[in-house]
PDB file of C-alpha atoms and ligand atoms in Angstrom:
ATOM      1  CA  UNK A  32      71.698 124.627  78.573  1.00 79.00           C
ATOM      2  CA  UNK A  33      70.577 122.323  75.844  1.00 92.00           C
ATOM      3  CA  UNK A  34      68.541 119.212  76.686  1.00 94.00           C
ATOM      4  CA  UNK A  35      71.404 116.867  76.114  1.00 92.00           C
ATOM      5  CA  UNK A  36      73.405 118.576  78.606  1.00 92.00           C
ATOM      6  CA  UNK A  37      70.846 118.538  81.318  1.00 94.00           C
ATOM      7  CA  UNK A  38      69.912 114.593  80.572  1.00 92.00           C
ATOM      8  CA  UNK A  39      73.826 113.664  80.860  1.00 92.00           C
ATOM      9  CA  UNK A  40      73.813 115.857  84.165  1.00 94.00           C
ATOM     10  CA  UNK A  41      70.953 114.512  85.417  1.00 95.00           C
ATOM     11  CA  UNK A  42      72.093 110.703  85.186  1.00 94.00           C
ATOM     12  CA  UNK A  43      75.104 111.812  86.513  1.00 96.00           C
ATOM     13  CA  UNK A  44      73.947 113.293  89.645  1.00 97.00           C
ATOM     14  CA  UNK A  45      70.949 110.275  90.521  1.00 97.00           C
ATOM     15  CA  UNK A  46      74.180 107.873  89.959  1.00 98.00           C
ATOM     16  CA  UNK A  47      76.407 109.985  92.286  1.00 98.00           C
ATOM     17  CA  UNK A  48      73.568 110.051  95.208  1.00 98.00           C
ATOM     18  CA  UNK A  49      72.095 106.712  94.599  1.00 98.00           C
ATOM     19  CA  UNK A  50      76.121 105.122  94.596  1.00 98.00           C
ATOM     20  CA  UNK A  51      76.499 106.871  97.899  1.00 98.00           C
ATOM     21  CA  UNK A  52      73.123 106.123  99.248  1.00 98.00           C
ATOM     22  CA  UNK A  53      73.540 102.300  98.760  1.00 98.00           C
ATOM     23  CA  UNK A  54      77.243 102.301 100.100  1.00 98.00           C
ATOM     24  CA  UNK A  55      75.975 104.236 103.658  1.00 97.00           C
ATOM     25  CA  UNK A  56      73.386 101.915 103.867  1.00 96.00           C
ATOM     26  CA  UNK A  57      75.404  98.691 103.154  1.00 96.00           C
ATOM     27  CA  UNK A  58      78.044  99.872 105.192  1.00 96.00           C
ATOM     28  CA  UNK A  59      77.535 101.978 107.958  1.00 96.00           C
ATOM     29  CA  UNK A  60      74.212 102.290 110.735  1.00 95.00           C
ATOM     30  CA  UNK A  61      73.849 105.816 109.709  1.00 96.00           C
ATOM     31  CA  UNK A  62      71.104 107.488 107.565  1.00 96.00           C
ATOM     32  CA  UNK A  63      71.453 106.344 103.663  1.00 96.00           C
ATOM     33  CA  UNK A  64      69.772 110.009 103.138  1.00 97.00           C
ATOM     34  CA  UNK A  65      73.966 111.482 104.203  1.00 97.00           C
ATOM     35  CA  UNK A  66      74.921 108.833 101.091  1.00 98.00           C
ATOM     36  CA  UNK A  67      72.785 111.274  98.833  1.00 97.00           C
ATOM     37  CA  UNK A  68      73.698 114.237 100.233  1.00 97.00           C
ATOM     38  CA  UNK A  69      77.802 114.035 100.833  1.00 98.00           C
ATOM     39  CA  UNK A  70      77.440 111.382  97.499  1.00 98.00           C
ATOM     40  CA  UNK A  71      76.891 115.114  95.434  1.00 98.00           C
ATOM     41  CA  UNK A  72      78.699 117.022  97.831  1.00 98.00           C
ATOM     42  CA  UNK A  73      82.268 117.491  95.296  1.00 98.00           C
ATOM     43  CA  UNK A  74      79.049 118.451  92.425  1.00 97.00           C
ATOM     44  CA  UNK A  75      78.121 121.668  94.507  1.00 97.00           C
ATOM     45  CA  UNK A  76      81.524 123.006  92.770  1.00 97.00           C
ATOM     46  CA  UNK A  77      78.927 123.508  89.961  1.00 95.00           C
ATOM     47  CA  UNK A  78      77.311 126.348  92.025  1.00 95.00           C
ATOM     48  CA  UNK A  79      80.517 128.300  92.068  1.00 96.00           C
ATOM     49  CA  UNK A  80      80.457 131.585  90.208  1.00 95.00           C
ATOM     50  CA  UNK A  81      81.983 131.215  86.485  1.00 93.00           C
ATOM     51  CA  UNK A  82      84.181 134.164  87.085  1.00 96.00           C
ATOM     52  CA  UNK A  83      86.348 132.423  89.555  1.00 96.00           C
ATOM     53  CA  UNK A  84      89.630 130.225  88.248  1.00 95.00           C
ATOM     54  CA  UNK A  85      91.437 127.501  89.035  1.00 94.00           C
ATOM     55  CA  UNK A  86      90.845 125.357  91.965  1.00 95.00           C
ATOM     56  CA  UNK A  87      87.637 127.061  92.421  1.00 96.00           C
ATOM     57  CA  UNK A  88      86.014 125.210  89.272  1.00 95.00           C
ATOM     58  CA  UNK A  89      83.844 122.364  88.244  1.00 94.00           C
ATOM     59  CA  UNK A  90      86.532 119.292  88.865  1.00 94.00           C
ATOM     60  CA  UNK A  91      88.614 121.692  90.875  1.00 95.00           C
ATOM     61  CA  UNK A  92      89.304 121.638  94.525  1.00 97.00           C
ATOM     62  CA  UNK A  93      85.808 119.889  95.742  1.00 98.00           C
ATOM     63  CA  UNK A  94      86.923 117.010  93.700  1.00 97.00           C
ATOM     64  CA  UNK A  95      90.385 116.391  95.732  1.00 97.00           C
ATOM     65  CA  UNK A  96      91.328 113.920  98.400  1.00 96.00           C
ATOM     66  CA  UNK A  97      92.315 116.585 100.532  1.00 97.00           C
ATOM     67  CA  UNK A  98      88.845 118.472 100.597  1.00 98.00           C
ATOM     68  CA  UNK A  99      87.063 114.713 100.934  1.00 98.00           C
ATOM     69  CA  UNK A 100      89.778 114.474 104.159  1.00 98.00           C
ATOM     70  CA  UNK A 101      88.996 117.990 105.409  1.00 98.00           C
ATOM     71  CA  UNK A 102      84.925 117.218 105.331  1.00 98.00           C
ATOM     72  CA  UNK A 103      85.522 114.213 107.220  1.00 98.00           C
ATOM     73  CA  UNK A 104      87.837 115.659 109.577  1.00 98.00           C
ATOM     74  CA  UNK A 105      85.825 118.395 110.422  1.00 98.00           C
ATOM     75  CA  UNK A 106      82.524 116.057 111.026  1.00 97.00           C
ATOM     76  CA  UNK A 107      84.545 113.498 112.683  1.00 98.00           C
ATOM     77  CA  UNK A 108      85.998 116.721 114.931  1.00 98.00           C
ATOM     78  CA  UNK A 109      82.124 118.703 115.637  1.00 98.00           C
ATOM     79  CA  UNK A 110      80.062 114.962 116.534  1.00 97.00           C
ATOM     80  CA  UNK A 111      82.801 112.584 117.399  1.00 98.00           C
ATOM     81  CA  UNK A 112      80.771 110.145 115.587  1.00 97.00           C
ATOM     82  CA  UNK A 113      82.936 107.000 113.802  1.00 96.00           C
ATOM     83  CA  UNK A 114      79.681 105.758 111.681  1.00 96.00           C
ATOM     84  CA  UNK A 115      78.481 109.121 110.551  1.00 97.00           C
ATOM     85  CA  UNK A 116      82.559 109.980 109.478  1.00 98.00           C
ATOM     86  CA  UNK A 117      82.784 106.387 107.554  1.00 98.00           C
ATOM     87  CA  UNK A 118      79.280 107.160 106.229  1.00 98.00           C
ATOM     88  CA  UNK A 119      80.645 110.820 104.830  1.00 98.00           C
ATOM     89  CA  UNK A 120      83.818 109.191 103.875  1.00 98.00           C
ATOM     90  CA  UNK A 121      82.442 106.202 101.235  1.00 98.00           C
ATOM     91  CA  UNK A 122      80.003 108.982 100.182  1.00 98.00           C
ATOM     92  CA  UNK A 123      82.496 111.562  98.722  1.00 98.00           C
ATOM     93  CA  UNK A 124      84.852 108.712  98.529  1.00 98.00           C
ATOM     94  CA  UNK A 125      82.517 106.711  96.152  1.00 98.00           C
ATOM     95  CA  UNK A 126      82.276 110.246  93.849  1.00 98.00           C
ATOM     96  CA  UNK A 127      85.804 110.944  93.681  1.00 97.00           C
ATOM     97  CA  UNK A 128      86.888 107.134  92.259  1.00 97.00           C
ATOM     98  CA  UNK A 129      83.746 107.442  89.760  1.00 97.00           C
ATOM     99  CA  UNK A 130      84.581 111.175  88.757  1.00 97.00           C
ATOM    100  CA  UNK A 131      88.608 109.918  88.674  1.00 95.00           C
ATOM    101  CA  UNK A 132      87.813 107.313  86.044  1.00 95.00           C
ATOM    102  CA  UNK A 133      86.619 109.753  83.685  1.00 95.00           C
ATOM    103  CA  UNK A 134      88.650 111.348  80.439  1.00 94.00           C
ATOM    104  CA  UNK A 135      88.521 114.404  82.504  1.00 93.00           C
ATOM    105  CA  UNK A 136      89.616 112.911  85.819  1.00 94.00           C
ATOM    106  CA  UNK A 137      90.246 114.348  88.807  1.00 96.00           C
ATOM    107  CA  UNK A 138      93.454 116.271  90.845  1.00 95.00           C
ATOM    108  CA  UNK A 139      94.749 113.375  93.042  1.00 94.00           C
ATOM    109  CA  UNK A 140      97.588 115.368  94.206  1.00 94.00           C
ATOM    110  CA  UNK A 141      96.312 118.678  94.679  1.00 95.00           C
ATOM    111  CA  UNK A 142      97.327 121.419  95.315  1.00 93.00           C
ATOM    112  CA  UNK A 143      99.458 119.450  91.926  1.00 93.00           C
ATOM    113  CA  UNK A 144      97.331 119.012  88.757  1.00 92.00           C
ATOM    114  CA  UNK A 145      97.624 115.848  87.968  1.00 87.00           C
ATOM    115  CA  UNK A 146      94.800 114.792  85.249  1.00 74.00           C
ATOM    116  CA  UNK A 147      95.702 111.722  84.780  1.00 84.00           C
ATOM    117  CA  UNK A 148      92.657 109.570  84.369  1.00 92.00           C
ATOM    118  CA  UNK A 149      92.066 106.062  82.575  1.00 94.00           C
ATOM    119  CA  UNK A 150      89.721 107.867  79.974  1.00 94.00           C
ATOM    120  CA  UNK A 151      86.054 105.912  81.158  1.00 96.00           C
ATOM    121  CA  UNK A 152      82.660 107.069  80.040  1.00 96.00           C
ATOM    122  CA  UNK A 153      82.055 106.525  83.779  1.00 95.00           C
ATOM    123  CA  UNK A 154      77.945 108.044  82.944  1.00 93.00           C
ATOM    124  CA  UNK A 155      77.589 106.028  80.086  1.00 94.00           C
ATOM    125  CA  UNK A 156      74.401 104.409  79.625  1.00 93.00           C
ATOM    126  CA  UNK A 157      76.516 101.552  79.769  1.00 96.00           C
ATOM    127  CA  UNK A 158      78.366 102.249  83.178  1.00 96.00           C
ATOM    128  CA  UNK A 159      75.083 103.968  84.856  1.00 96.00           C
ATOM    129  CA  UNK A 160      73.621 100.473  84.169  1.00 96.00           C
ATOM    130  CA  UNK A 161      76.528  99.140  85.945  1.00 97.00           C
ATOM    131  CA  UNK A 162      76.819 101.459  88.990  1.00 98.00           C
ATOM    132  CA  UNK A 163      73.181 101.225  89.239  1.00 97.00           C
ATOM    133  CA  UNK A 164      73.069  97.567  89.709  1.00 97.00           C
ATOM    134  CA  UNK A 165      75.916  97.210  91.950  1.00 97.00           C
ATOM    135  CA  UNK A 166      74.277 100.356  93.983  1.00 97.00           C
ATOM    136  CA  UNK A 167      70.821  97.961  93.981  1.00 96.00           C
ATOM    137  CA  UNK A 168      72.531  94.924  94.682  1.00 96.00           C
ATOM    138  CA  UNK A 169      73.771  96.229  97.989  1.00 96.00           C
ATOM    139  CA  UNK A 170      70.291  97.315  99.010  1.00 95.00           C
ATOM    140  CA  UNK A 171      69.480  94.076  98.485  1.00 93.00           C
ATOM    141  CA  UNK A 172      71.789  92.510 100.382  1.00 92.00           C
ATOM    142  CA  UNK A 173      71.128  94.424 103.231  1.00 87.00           C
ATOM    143  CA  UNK A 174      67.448  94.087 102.459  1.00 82.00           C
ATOM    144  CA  UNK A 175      66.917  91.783 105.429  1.00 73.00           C
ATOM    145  CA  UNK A 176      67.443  94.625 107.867  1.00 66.00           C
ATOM    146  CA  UNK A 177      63.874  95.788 106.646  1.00 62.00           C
ATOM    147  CA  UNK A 178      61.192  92.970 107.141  1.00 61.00           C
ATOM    148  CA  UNK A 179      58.544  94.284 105.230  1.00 61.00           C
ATOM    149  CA  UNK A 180      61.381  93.961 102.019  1.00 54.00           C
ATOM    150  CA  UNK A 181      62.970  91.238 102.847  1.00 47.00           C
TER     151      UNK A 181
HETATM  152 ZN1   ZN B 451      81.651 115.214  90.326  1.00 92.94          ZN
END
């Protein structure tokens, strides 16, 4: 993979985990760590094997609202916990609505393919920047829950 590649994929996942650990910890009382986990949850599609088609593909079927609403479902259904399925939920949440801005988008609709997509450079240096800051301005805010930062 040429360096490029693994730069672009490397912003890209920090931006999907940091997004999702800043939105579980603004949000919820669970763990921020779930935000980085279930934040690159849909990006484990990248560990599927090349041979396989359609859904089972990078931007495929781990990138849907139904798989984000079958995760959740089946968390909410094994702990019966409401904080750790809102935590789960703004985590994948937050990395479908970045990965749907993108030219390449993401299957709304599925099992339909859709593709529609507004065409961002959502891991632009530019938008990272962006995401970034919005990600550390929620720490921030909630930055009075820790004394020794606040
Ligand atoms: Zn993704």
């Amino acid at each position: 993979m040429e360096t490029g590649r693994i730069l672009f994929l490397t912003g890209a996942f920090a931006t999907h985990a940091v997004v999702g650990y800043a939105l579980v910890s603004g949000f919820t009382d669970a763990d921020p760590r779930l935000g980085l986990a279930f934040g690159l949850l849909p990006d484990a599609d990248f560990l599927f094997p090349g041979a396989l088609d359609w859904p089972f593909v990078h931007r495929g079927i781990t990138h849907t609202p139904l798989f984000a609403l079958a995760v959740v479902a089946g968390i909410y259904a094994a702990a019966r916990d409401r904080d750790l399925a809102a935590a789960v939920s703004l985590a994948i949440g937050s990395h479908l609505a970045i990965d749907s801005l993108s030219p390449k988008g993401i299957d709304w609709l599925f099992p339909e393919r859709t593709g529609w997509s507004p065409g961002l450079a959502v891991h632009s240096p530019e938008a990272t920047a962006l995401l970034w800051t919005a990600a550390i301005a929620i720490l921030v805010w909630r930055a009075d829950d820790y004394p020794l930062v606040g």
